[in-house]
PDB file of C-alpha atoms and ligand atoms in Angstrom:
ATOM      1  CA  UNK A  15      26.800 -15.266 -26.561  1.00  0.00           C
ATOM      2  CA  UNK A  16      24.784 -14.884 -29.631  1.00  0.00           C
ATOM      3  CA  UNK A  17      23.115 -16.875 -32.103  1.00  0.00           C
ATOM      4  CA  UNK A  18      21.279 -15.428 -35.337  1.00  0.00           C
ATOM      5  CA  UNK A  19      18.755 -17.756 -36.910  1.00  0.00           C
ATOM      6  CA  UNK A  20      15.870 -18.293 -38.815  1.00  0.00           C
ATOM      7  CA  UNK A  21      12.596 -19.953 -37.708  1.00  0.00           C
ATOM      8  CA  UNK A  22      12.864 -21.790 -41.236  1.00  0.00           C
ATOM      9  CA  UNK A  23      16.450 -22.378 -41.701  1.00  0.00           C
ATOM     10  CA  UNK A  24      17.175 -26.211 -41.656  1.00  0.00           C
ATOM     11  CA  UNK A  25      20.691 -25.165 -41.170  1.00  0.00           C
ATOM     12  CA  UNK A  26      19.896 -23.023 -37.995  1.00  0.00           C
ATOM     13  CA  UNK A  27      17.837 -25.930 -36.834  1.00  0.00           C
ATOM     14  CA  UNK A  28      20.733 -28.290 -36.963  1.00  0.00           C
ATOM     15  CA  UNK A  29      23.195 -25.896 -34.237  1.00  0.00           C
ATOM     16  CA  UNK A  30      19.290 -25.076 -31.964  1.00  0.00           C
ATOM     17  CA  UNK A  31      19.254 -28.348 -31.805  1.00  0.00           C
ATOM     18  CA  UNK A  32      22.588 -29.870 -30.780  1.00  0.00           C
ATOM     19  CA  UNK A  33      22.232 -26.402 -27.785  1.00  0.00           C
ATOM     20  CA  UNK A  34      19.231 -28.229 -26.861  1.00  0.00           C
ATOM     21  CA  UNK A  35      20.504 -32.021 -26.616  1.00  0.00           C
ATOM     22  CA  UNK A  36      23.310 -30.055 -24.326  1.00  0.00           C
ATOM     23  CA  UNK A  37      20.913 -28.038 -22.455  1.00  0.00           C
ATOM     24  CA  UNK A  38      22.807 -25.481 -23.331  1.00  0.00           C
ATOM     25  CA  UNK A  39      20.572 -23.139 -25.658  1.00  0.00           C
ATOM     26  CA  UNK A  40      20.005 -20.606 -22.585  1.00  0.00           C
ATOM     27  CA  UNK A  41      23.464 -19.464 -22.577  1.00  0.00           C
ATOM     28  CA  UNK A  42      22.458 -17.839 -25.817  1.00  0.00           C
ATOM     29  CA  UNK A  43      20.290 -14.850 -27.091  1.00  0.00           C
ATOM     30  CA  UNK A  44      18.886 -16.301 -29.847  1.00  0.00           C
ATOM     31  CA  UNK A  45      18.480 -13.173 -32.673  1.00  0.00           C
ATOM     32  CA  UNK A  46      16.238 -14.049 -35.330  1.00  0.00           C
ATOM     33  CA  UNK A  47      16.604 -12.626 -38.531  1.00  0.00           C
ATOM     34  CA  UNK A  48      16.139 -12.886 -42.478  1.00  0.00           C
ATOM     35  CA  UNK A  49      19.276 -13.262 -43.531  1.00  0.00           C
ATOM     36  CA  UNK A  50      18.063 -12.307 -47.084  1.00  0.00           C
ATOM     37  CA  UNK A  51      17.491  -8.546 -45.916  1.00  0.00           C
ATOM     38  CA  UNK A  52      21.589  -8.363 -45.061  1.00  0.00           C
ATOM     39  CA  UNK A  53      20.899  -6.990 -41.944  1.00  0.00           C
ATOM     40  CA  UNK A  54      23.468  -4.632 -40.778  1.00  0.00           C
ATOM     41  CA  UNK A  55      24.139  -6.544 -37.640  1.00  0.00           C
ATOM     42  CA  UNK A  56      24.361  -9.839 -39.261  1.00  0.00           C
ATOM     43  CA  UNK A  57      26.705  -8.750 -42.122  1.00  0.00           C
ATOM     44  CA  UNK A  58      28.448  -7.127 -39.421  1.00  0.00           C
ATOM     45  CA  UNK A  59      29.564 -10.526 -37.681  1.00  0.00           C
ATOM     46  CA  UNK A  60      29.022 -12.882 -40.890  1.00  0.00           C
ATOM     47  CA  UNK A  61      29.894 -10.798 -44.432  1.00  0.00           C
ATOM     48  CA  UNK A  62      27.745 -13.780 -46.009  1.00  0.00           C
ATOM     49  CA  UNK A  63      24.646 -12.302 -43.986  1.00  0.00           C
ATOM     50  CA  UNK A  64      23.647 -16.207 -43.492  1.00  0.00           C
ATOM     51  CA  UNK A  65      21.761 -17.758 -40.231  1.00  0.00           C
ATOM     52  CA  UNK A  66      23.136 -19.808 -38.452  1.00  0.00           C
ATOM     53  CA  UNK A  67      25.702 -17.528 -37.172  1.00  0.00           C
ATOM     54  CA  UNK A  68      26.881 -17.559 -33.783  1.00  0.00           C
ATOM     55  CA  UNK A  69      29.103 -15.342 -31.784  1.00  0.00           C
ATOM     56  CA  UNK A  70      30.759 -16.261 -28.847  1.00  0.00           C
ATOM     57  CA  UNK A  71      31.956 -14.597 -25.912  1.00  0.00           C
ATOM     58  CA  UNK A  72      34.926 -14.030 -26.989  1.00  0.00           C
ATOM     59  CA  UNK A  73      33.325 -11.811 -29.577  1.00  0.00           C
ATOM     60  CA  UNK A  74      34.366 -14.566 -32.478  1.00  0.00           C
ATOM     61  CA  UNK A  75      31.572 -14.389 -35.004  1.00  0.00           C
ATOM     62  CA  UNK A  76      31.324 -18.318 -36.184  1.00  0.00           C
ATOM     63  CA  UNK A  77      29.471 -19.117 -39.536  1.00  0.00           C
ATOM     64  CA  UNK A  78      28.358 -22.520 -41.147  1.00  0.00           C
ATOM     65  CA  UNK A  79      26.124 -24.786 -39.017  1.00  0.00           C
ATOM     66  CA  UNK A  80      28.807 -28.253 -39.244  1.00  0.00           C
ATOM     67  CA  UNK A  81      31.649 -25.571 -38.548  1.00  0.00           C
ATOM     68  CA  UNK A  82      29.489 -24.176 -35.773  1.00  0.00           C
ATOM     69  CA  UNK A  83      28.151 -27.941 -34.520  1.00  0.00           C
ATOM     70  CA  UNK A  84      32.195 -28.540 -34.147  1.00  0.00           C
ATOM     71  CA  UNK A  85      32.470 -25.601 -31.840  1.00  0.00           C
ATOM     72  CA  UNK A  86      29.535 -26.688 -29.428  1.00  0.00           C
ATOM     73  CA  UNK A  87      31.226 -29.619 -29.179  1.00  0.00           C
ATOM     74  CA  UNK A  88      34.550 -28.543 -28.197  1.00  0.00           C
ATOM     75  CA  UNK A  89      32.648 -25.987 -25.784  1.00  0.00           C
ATOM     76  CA  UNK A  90      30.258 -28.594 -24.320  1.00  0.00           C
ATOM     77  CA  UNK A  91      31.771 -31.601 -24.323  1.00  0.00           C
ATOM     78  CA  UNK A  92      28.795 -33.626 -22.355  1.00  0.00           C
ATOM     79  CA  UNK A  93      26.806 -34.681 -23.688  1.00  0.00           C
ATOM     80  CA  UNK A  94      29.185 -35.755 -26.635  1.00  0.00           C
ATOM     81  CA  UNK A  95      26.937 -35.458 -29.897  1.00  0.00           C
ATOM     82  CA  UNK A  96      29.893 -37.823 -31.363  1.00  0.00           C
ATOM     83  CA  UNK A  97      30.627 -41.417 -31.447  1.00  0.00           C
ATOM     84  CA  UNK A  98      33.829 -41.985 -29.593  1.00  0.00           C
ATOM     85  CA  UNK A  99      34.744 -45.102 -31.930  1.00  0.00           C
ATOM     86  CA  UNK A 100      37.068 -43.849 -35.274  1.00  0.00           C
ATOM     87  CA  UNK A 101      35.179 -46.158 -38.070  1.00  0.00           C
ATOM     88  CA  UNK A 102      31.629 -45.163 -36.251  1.00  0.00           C
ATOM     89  CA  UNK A 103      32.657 -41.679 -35.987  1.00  0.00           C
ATOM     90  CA  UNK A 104      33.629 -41.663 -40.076  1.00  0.00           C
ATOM     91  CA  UNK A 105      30.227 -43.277 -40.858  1.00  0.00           C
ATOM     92  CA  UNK A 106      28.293 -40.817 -38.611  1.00  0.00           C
ATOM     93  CA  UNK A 107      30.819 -37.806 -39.943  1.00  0.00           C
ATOM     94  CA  UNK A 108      29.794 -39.136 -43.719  1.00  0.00           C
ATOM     95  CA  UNK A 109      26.381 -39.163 -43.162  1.00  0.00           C
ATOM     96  CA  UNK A 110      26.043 -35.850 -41.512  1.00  0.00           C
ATOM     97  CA  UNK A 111      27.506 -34.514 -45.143  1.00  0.00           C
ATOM     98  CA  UNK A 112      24.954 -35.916 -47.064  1.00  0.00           C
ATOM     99  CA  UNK A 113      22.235 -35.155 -45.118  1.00  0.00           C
ATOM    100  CA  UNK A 114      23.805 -31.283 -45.060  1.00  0.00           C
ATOM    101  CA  UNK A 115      23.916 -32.049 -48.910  1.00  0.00           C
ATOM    102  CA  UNK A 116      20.205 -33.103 -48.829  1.00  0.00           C
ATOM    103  CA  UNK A 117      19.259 -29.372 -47.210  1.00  0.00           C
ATOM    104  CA  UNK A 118      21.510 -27.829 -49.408  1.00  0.00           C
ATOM    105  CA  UNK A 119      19.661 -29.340 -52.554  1.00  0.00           C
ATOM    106  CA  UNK A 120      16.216 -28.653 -51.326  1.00  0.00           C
ATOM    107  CA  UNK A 121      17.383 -25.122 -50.665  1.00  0.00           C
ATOM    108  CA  UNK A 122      18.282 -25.128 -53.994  1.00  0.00           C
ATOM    109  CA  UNK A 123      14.712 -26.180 -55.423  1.00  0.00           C
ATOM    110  CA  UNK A 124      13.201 -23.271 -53.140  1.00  0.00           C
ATOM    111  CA  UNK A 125      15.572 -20.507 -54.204  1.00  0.00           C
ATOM    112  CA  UNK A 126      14.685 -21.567 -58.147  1.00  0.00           C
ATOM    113  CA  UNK A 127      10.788 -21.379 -57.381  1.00  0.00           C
ATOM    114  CA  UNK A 128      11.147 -18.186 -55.740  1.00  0.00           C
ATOM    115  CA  UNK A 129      12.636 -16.463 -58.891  1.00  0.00           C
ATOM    116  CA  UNK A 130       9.774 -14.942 -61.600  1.00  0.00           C
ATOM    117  CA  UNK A 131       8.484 -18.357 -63.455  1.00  0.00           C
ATOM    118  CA  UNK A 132       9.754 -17.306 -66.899  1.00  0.00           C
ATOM    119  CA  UNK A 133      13.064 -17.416 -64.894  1.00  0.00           C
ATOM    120  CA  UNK A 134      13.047 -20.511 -63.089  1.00  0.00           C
ATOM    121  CA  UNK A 135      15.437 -23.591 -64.717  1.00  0.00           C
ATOM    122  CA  UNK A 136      13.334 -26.852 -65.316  1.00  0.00           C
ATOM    123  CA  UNK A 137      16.633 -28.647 -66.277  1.00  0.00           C
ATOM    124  CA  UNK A 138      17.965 -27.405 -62.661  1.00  0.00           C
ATOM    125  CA  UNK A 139      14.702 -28.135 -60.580  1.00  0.00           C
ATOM    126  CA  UNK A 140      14.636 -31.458 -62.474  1.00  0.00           C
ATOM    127  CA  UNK A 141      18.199 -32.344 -61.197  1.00  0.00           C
ATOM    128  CA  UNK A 142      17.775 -31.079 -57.806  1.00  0.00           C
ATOM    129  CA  UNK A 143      14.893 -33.207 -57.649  1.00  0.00           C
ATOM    130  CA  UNK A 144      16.862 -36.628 -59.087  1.00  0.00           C
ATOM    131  CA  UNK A 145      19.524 -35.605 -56.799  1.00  0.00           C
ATOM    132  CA  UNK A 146      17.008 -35.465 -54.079  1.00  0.00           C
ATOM    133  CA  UNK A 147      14.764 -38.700 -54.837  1.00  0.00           C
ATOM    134  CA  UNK A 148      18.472 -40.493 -55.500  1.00  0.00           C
ATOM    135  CA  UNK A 149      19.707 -39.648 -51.984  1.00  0.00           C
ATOM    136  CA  UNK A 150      16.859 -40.166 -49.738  1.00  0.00           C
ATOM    137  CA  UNK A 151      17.035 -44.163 -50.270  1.00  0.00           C
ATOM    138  CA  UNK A 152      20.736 -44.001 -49.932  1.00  0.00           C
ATOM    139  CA  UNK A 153      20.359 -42.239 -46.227  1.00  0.00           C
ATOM    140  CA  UNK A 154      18.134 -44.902 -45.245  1.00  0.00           C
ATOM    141  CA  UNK A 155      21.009 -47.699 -45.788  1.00  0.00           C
ATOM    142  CA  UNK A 156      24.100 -45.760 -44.236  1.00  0.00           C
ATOM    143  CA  UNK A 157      22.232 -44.210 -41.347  1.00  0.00           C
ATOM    144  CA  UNK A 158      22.510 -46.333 -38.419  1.00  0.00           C
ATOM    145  CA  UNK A 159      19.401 -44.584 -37.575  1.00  0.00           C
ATOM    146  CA  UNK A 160      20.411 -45.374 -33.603  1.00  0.00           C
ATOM    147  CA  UNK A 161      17.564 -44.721 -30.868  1.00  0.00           C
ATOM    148  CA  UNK A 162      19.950 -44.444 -27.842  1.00  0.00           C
ATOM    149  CA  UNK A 163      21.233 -41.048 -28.914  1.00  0.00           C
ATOM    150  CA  UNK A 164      20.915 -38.482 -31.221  1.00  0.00           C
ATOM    151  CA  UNK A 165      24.447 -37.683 -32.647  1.00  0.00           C
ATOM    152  CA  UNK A 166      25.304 -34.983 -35.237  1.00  0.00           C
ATOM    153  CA  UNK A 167      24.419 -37.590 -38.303  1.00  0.00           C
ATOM    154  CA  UNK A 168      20.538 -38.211 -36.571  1.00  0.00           C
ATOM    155  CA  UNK A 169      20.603 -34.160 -35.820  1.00  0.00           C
ATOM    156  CA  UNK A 170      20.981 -33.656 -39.640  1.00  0.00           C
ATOM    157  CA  UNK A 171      19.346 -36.467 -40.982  1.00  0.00           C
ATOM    158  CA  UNK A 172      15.877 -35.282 -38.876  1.00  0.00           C
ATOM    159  CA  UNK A 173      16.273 -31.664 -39.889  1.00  0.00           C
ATOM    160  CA  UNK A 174      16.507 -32.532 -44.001  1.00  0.00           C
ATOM    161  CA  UNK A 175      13.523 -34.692 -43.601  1.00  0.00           C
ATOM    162  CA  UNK A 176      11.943 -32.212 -41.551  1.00  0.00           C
ATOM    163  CA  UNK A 177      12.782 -29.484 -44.504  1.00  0.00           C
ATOM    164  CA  UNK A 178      11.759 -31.885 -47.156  1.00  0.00           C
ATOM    165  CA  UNK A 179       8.315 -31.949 -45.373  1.00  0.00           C
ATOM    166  CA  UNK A 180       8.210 -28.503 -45.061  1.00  0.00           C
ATOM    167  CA  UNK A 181       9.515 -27.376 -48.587  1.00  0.00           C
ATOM    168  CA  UNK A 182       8.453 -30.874 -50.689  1.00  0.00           C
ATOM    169  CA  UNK A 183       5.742 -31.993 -49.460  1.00  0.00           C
ATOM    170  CA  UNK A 184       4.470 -33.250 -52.995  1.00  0.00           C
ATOM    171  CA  UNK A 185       6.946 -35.861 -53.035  1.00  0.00           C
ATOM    172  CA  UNK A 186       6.369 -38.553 -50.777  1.00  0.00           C
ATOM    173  CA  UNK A 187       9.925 -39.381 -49.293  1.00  0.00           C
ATOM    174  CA  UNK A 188       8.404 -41.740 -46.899  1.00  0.00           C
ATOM    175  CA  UNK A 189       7.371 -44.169 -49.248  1.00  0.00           C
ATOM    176  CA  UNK A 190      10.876 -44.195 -50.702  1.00  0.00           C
ATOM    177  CA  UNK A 191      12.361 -44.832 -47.362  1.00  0.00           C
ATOM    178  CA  UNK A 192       9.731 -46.503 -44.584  1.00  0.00           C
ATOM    179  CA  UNK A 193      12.556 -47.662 -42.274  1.00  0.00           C
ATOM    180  CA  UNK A 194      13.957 -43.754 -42.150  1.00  0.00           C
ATOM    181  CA  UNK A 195      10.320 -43.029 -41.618  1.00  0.00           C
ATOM    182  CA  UNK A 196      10.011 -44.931 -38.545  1.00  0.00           C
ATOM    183  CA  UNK A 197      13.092 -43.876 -37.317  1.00  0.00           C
ATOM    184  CA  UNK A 198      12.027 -40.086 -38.004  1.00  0.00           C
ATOM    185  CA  UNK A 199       8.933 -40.757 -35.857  1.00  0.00           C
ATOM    186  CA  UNK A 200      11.084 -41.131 -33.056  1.00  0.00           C
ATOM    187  CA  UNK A 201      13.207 -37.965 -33.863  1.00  0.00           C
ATOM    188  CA  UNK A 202      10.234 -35.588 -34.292  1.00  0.00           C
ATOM    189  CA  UNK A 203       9.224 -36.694 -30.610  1.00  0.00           C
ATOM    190  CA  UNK A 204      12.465 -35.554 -28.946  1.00  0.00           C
ATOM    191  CA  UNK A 205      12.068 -32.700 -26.822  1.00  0.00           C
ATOM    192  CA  UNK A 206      15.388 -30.551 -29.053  1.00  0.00           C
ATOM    193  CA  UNK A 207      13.152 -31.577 -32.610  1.00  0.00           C
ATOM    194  CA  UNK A 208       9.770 -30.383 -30.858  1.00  0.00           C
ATOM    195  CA  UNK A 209      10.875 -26.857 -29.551  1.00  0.00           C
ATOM    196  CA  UNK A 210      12.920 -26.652 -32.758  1.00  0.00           C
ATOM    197  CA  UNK A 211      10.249 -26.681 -35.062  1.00  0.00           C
ATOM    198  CA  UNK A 212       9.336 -24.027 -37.771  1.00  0.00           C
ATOM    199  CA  UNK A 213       6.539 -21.943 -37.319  1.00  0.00           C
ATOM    200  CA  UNK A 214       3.206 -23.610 -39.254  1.00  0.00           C
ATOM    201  CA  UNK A 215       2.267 -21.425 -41.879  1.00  0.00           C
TER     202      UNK A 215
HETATM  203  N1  GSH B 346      26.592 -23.765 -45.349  1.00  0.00           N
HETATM  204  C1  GSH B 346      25.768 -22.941 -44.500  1.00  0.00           C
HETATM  205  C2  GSH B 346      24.518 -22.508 -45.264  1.00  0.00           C
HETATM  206  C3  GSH B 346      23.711 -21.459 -44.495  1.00  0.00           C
HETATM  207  C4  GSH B 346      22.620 -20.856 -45.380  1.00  0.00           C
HETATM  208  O1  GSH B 346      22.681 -20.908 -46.628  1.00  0.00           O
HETATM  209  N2  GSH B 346      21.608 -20.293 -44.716  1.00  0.00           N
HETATM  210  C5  GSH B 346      20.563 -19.628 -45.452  1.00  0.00           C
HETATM  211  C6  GSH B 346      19.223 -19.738 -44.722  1.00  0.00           C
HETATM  212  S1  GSH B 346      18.517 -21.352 -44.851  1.00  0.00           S
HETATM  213  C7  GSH B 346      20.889 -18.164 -45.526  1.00  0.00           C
HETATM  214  O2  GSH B 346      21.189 -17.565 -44.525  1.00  0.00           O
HETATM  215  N3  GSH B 346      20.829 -17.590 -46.740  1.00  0.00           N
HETATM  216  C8  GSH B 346      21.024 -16.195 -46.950  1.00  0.00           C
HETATM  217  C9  GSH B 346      22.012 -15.917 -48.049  1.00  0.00           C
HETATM  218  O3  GSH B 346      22.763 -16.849 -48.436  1.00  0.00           O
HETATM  219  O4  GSH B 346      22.050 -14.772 -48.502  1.00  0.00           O
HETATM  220  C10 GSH B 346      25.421 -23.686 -43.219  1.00  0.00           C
HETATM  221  O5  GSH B 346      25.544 -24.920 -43.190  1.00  0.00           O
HETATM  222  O6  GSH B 346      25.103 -23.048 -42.206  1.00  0.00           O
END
């Protein structure tokens, strides 16, 4: 089986690291690639030439990392990455979304500073940012921000702080949130966040 990814990609991050919470990352060839060169072999299995895509041995090509997450799970059940309880399942379920909103947005702030300043949309980066500095706080009160496991909401909560680091490091989103600080202390030591990591530039 295959997986296509990008050192950077928050969204690849998410899927390495639910493989590695399974201990199940060496059943695939990891391919890394930039999905923003189309290349042939990525379009090939994903016509949206975007990392994380994984294909399985079946030869099914599976894009977008929550649709992908969902697979893993049904493909390696133990350990579960889900609560088993409905209501703490729909909290965990909601808060995955907005941290996959939170990468999402931050993506959104690096594709508008890549484009030729005279280009670039202050009104958007301005909202992005709101969106972002409105969010943050919110995470910190519906995470349970549990330290006995590290379910699919923790998995995406750690890898949007993570990019924020990475991508926006001039706003200080500990500050905003200290308890989701402490709890991300604890993330970044697990073995999955550690051999996860992008590359330091
Ligand atoms: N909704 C997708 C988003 C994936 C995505 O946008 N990945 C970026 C890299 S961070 C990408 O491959 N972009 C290339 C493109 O869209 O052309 C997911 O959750 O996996």
């Amino acid at each position: 089986m295959k997986l296509y990814l990008s050192p950077t990609s928050p969204f690849a991050r998410k899927v390495k690291v639910a493989l590695l919470e399974k201990g199940a990352q060496a059943v695939f060839e990891e391919i890394r690639v930039d999905p923003w060169t189309t290349p042939p072999e990525l379009a090939a299995a994903n016509p949206l030439s975007q990392v994380p895509t994984l294909v399985t041995d079946r030869g099914e090509a599976i894009g977008n990392s929550d649709t992908i997450l969902a697979w893993i799970e049904r493909r390696f059940p133990q350990p579960s990455l889900l609560p088993t309880d409905e209501a703490a399942l729909t909290r965990a379920q909601a808060v995955a979304a907005i941290a996959q909103g939170l990468i999402e947005t931050t993506v959104g702030i690096v594709l508008e500073r890549r484009r030729p300043p005279e280009q670039q949309s202050k009104t958007m980066l301005d909202r992005r940012l709101a969106t972002i500095q409105r969010t943050v706080p919110v995470l910190a009160q519906r995470f349970a921000r549990a330290r006995e496991h590290f379910h699919h909401d923790g998995i995406g909560v750690a890898c949007a702080l993570a990019y924020l680091d990475l991508r926006l490091p001039e706003w200080d989103w500990r500050a905003a949130a200290p308890a989701l600080a402490e709890w991300q202390v604890w993330a970044e030591a697990r073995a999955s966040m550690q051999a996860s990591a992008p590359p330091v530039v």
